[in-house]
Short mmCIF file of C-alpha atoms and ligand atoms in Angstrom, two decimals:
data_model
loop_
_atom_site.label_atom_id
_atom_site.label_comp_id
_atom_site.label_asym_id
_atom_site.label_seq_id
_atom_site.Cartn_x
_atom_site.Cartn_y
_atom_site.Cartn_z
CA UNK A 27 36.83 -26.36 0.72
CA UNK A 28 34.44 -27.73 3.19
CA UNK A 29 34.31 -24.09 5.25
CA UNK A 30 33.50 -22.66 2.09
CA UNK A 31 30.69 -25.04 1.78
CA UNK A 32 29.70 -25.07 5.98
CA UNK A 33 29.55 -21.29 5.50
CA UNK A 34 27.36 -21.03 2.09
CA UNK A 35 24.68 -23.39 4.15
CA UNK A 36 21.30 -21.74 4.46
CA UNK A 37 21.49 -21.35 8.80
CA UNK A 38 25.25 -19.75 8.13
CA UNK A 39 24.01 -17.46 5.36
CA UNK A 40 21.21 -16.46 7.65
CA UNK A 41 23.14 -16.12 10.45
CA UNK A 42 25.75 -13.91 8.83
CA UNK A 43 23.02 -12.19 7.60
CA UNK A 44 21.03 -11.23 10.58
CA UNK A 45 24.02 -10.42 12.55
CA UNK A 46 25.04 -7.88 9.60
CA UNK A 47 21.95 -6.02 9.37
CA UNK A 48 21.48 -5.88 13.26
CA UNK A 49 24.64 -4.48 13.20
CA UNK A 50 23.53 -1.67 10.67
CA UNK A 51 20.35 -1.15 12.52
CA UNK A 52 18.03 -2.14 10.46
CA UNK A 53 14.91 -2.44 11.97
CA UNK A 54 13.07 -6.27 12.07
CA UNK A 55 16.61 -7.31 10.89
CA UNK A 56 15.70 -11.00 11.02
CA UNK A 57 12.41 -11.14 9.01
CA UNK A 58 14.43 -8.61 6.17
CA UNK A 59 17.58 -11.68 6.29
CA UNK A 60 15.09 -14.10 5.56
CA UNK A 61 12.89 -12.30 3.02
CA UNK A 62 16.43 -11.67 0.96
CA UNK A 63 17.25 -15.68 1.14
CA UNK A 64 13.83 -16.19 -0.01
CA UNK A 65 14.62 -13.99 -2.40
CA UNK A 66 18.25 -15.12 -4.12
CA UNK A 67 17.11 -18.87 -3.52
CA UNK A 68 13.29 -18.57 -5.25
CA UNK A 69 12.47 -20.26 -1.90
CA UNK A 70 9.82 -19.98 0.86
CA UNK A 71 9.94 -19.90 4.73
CA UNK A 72 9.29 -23.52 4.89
CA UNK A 73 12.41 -24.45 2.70
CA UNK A 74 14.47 -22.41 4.73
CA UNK A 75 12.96 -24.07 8.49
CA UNK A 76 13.09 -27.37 6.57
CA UNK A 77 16.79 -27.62 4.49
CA UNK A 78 18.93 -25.44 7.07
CA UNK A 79 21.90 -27.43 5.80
CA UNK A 80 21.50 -26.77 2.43
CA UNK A 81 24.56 -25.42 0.74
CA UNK A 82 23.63 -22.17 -1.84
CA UNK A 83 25.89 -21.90 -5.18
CA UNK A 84 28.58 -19.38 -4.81
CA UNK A 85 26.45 -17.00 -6.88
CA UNK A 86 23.56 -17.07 -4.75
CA UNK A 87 25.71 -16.53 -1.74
CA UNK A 88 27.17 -13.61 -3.42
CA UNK A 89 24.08 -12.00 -4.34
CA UNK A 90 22.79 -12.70 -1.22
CA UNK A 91 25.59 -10.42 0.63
CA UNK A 92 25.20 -7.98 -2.11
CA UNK A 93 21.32 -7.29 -1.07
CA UNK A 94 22.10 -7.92 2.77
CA UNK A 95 25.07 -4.89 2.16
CA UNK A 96 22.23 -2.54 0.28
CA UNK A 97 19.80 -2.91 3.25
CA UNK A 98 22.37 -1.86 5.68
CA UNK A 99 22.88 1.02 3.49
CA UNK A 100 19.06 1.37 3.49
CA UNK A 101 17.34 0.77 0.81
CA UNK A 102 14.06 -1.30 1.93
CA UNK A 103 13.90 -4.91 1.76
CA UNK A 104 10.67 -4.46 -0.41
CA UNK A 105 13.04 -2.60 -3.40
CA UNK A 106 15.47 -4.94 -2.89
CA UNK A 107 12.77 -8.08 -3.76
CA UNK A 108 10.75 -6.11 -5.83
CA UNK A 109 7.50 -7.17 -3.77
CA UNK A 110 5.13 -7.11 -0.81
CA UNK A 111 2.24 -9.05 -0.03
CA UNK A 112 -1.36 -7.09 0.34
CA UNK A 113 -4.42 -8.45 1.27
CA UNK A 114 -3.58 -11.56 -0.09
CA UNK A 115 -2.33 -10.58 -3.39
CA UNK A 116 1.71 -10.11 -4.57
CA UNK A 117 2.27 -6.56 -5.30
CA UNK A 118 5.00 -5.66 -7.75
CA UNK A 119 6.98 -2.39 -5.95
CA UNK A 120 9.53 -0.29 -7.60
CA UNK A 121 10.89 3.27 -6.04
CA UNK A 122 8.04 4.84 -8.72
CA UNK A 123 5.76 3.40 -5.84
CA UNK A 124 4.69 3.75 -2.26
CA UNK A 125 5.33 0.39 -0.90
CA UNK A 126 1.45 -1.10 0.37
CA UNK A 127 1.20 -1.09 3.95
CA UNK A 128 -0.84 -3.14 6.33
CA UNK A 129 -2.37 -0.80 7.85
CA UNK A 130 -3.83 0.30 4.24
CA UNK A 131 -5.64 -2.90 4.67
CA UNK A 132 -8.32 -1.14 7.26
CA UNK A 133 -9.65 1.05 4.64
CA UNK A 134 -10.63 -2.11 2.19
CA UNK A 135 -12.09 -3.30 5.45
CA UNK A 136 -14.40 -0.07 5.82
CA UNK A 137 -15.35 0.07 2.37
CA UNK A 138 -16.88 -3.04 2.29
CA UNK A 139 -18.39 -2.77 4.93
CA UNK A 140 -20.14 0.40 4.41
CA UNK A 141 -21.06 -0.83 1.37
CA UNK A 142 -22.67 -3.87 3.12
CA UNK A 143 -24.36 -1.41 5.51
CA UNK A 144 -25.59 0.60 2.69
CA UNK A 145 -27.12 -2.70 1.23
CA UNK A 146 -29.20 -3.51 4.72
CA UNK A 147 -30.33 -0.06 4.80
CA UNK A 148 -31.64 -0.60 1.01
CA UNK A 149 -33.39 -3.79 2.60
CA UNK A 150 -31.20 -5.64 0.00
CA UNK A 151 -29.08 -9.01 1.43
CA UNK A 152 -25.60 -7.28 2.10
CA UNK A 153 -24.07 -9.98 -0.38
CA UNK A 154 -21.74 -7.84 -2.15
CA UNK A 155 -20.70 -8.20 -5.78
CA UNK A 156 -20.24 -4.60 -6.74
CA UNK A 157 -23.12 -4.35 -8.94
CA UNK A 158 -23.93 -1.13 -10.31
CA UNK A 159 -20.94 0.56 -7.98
CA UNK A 160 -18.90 2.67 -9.74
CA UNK A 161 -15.39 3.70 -7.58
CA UNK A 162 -12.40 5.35 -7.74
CA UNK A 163 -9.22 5.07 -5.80
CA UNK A 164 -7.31 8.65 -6.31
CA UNK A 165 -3.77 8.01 -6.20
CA UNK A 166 -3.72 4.69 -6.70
CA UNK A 167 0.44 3.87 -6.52
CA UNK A 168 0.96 0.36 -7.10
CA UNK A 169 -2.41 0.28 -7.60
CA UNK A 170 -2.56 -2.00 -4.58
CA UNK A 171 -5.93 -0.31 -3.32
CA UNK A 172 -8.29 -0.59 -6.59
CA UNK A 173 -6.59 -4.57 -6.87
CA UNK A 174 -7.84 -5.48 -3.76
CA UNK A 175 -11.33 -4.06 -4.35
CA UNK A 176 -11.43 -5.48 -7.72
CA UNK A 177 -11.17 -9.16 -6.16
CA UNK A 178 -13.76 -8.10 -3.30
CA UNK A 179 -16.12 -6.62 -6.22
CA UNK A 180 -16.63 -8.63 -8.73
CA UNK A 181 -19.23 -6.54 -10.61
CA UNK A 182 -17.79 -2.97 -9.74
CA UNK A 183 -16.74 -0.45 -11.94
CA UNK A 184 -13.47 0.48 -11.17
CA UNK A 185 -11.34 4.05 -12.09
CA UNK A 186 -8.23 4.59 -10.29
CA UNK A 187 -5.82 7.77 -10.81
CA UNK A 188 -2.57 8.69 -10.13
CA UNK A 189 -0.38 11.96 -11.08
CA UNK A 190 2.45 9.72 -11.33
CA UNK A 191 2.87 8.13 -14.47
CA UNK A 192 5.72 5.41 -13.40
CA UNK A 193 3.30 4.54 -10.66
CA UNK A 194 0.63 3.87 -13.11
CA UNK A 195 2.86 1.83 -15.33
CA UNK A 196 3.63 0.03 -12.48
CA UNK A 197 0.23 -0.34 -11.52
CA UNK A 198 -1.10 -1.54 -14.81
CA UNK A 199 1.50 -3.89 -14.79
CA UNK A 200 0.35 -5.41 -11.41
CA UNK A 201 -3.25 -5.47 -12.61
CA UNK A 202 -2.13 -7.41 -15.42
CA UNK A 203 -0.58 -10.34 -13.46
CA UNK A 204 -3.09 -10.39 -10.84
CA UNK A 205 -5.41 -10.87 -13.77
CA UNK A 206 -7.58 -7.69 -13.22
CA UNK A 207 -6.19 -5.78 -16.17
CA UNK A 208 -9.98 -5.48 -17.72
CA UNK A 209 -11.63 -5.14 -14.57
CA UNK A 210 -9.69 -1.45 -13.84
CA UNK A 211 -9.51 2.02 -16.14
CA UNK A 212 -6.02 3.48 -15.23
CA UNK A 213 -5.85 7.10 -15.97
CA UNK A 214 -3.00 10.29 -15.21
CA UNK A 215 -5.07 12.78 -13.37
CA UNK A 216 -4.52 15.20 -10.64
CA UNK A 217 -7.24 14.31 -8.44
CA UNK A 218 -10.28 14.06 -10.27
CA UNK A 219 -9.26 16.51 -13.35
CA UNK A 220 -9.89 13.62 -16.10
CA UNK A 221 -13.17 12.35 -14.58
CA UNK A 222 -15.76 14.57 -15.55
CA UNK A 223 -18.39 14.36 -15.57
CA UNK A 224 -18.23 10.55 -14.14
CA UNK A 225 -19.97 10.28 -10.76
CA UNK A 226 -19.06 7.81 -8.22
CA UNK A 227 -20.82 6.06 -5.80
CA UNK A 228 -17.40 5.30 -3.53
CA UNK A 229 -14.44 7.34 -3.35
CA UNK A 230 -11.28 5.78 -1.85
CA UNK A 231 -7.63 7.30 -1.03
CA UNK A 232 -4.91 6.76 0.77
CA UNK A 233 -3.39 10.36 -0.09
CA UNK A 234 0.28 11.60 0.74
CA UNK A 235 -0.45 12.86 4.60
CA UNK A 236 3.18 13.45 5.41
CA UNK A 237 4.16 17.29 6.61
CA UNK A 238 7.14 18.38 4.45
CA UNK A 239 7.99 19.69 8.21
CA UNK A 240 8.73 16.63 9.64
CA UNK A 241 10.34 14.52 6.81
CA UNK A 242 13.53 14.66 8.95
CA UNK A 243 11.22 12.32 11.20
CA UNK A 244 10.35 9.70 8.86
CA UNK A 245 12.79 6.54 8.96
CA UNK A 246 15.63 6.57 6.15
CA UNK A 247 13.94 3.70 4.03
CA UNK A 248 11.04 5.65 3.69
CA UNK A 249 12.65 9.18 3.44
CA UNK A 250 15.21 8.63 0.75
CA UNK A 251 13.49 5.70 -1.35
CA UNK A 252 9.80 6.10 -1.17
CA UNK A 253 8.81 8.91 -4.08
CA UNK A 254 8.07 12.21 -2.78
CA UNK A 255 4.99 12.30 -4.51
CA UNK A 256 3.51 9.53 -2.50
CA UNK A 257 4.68 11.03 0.87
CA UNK A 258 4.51 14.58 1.20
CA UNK A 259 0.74 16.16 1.49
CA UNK A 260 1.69 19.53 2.13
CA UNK A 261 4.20 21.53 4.64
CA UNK A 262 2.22 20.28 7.59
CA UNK A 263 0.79 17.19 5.95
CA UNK A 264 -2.97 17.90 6.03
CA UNK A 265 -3.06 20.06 3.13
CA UNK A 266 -3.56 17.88 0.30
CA UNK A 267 -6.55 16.19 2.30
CA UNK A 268 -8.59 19.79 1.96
CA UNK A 269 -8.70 19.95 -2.14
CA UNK A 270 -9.53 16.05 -1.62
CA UNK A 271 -12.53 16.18 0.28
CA UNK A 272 -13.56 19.26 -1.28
CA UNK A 273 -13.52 17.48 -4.79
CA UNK A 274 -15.10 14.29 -3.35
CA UNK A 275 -18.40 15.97 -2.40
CA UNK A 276 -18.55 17.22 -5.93
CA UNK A 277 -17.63 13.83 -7.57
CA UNK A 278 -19.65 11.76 -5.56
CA UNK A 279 -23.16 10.82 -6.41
CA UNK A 280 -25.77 11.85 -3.42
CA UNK A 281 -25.21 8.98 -1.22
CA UNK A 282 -22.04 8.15 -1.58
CA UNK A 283 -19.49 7.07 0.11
CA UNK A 284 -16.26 8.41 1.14
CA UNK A 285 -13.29 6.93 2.44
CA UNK A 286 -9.88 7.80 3.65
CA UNK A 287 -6.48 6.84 4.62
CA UNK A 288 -5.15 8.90 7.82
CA UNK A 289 -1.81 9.93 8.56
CA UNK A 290 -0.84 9.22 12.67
CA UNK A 291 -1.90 12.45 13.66
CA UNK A 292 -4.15 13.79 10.83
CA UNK A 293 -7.81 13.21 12.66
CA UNK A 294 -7.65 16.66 14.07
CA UNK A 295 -7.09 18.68 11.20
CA UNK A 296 -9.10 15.98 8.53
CA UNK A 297 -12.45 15.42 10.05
CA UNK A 298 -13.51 19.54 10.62
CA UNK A 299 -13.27 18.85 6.60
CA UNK A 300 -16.41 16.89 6.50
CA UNK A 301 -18.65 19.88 6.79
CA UNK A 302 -22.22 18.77 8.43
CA UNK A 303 -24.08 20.37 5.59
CA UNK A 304 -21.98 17.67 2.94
CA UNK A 305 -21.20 14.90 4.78
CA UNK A 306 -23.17 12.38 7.40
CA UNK A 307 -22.35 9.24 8.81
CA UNK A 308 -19.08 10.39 9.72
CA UNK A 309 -16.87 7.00 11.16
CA UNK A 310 -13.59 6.23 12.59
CA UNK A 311 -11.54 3.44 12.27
CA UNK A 312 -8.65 2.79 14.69
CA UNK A 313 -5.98 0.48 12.99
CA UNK A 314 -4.23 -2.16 15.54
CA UNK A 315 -1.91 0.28 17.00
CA UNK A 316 -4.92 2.05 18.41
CA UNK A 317 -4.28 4.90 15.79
CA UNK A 318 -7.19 6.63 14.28
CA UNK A 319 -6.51 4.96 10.91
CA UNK A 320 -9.66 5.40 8.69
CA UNK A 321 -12.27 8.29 8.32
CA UNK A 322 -14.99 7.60 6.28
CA UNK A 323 -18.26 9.94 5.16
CA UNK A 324 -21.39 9.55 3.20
CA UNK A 325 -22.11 12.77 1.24
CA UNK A 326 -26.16 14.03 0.97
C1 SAM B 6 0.39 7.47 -0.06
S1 SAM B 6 0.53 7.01 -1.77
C2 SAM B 6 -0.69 5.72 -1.83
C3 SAM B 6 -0.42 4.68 -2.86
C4 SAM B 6 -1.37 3.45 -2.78
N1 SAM B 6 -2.74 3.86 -2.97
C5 SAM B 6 -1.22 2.76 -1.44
O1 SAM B 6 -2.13 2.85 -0.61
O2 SAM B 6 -0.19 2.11 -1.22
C6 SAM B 6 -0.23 8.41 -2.53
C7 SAM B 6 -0.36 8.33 -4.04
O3 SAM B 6 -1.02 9.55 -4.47
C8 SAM B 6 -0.43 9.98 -5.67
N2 SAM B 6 -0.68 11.43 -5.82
C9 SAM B 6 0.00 12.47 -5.26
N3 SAM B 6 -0.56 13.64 -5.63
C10 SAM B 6 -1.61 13.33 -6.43
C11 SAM B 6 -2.58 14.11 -7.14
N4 SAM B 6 -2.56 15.45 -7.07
N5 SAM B 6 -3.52 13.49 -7.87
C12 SAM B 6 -3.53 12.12 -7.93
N6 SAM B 6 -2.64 11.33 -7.31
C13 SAM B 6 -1.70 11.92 -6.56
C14 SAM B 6 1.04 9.62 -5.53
O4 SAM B 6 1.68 9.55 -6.79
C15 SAM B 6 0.94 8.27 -4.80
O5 SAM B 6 0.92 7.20 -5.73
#
């Protein structure tokens, strides 16, 4: 009875854990242990560092080794919790959705910050609220993107799009509990077919950049559990961001701004898009991997 108990404790569950998922090869096998004891126990890091001797119910040990057994078969932790963290917030994810990415992060960075800029050139204090902005984020997923600028802009009008219509439900749904559910206009569209004839004065994406090509490339979480949809932009990847940028110049109002989510090696084939005659102020941001991460434009 009392090895039963020894090996429900939290360090043995962890430790059984770890060891099983390193042995599957799962990549950042301890953090994905942890998250999934987080996850059975409705606990936090600190509870775990803090109780190590705690003894989990039978249940929760069995669930527990039931998750631990599905990401060693690969599904991602994320599906497996039902959540990730972005800039701040708790995202609800689902396999309807890409899962948010840190790196995504850089572009909310830019944005602002060419807003700012945009402000100081106005001769205006670059205190943003969002007022009198009207954006979009095209292809919004968990609608992790239009969230984030929704708590940044208070005063914005926000659109965001998606062709997917499970990712939208799923991105209503995280508007709701974030509490931004009046602050955002969801809408189905492929690109910007539903918008006319609003005019924006910031367009945002982080569009599927991944080349059909190389899909045998991408790791197994991502390949066989991320939606299709959200990956693929085209047989070499690129594609999709040509009928983007096209459509931006057209939907944007004279001035505005345009920014976008790059794929690792996209730069090359994305900025000969931004066509001198349409766009100015061309920028790049690396992310922290050095990797050109974010392109952004202002249209004239
Ligand atoms: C790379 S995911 C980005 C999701 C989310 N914005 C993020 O950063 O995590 C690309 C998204 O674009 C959507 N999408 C693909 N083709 C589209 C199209 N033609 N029009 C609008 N959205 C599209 C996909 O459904 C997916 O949600």
């Amino acid at each position: 009875m009392t090895i039963v108990a020894t090996d429900r404790s939290v360090r043995s569950l962890l430790k059984q854990g770890i060891g099983q998922l390193r042995e599957a090869n799962v990549p950042s096998f301890t953090l994905a242990a942890e998250l999934l004891l987080f996850h059975v126990a409705s606990r936090d890091r600190a509870w775990l560092y803090a109780h190590p001797e705690e003894i989990l119910s039978a249940e929760n040990a069995a669930q527990y080794f039931a998750l631990i057994q599905r990401r060693a078969n690969g599904e991602p932790t994320q599906h497996l919790t039902g959540k990730q963290e972005f800039w701040g917030l708790e995202f609800e994810v689902t396999p309807d959705v890409l899962i948010p990415r840190p790196e995504t992060e850089h572009l909310i960075e830019v944005a602002l910050d060419r807003l700012a800029l945009r402000e100081i050139r106005a001769g205006r204090p670059p205190r943003l609220t969002g007022n009198g902005i009207t954006l979009v984020d095209v292809g919004t997923g968990s609608g992790c993107i239009a969230i984030a600028l929704a708590k940044e802009l208070p005063d914005a009008t926000i659109y965001a799009a998606d062709v997917s219509v499970a990712a939208l439900d799923v991105a209503r749904r995280n508007a709701a509990r974030l509490g931004f559910a009046d602050r955002i206009r969801f809408l189905e569209s492929n690109l910007f077919e539903a918008f006319n004839p609003v005019r924006f004065d910031l367009i945002v994406s982080n569009p599927p950049y991944v080349g059909r090509g190389t899909a045998e490339t991408l790791a197994r979480e991502v390949r066989e559990h991320e939606p299709e949809v959200a990956l693929y932009g085209g047989e070499e990847g690129y594609e999709f961001y040509a009928q983007l940028v096209a459509q931006s110049h057209e939907f944007l109002k004279p001035g505005g701004l345009l920014v976008l989510e790059l794929g690792h090696n996209s730069l090359p084939a994305v900025q000969p898009l931004l066509d001198p005659s349409h766009w100015t102020n061309v920028g790049v941001t690396n992310d922290l991997a050095c990797i050109p991460r974010v392109l952004a434009a202002e249209c004239h």
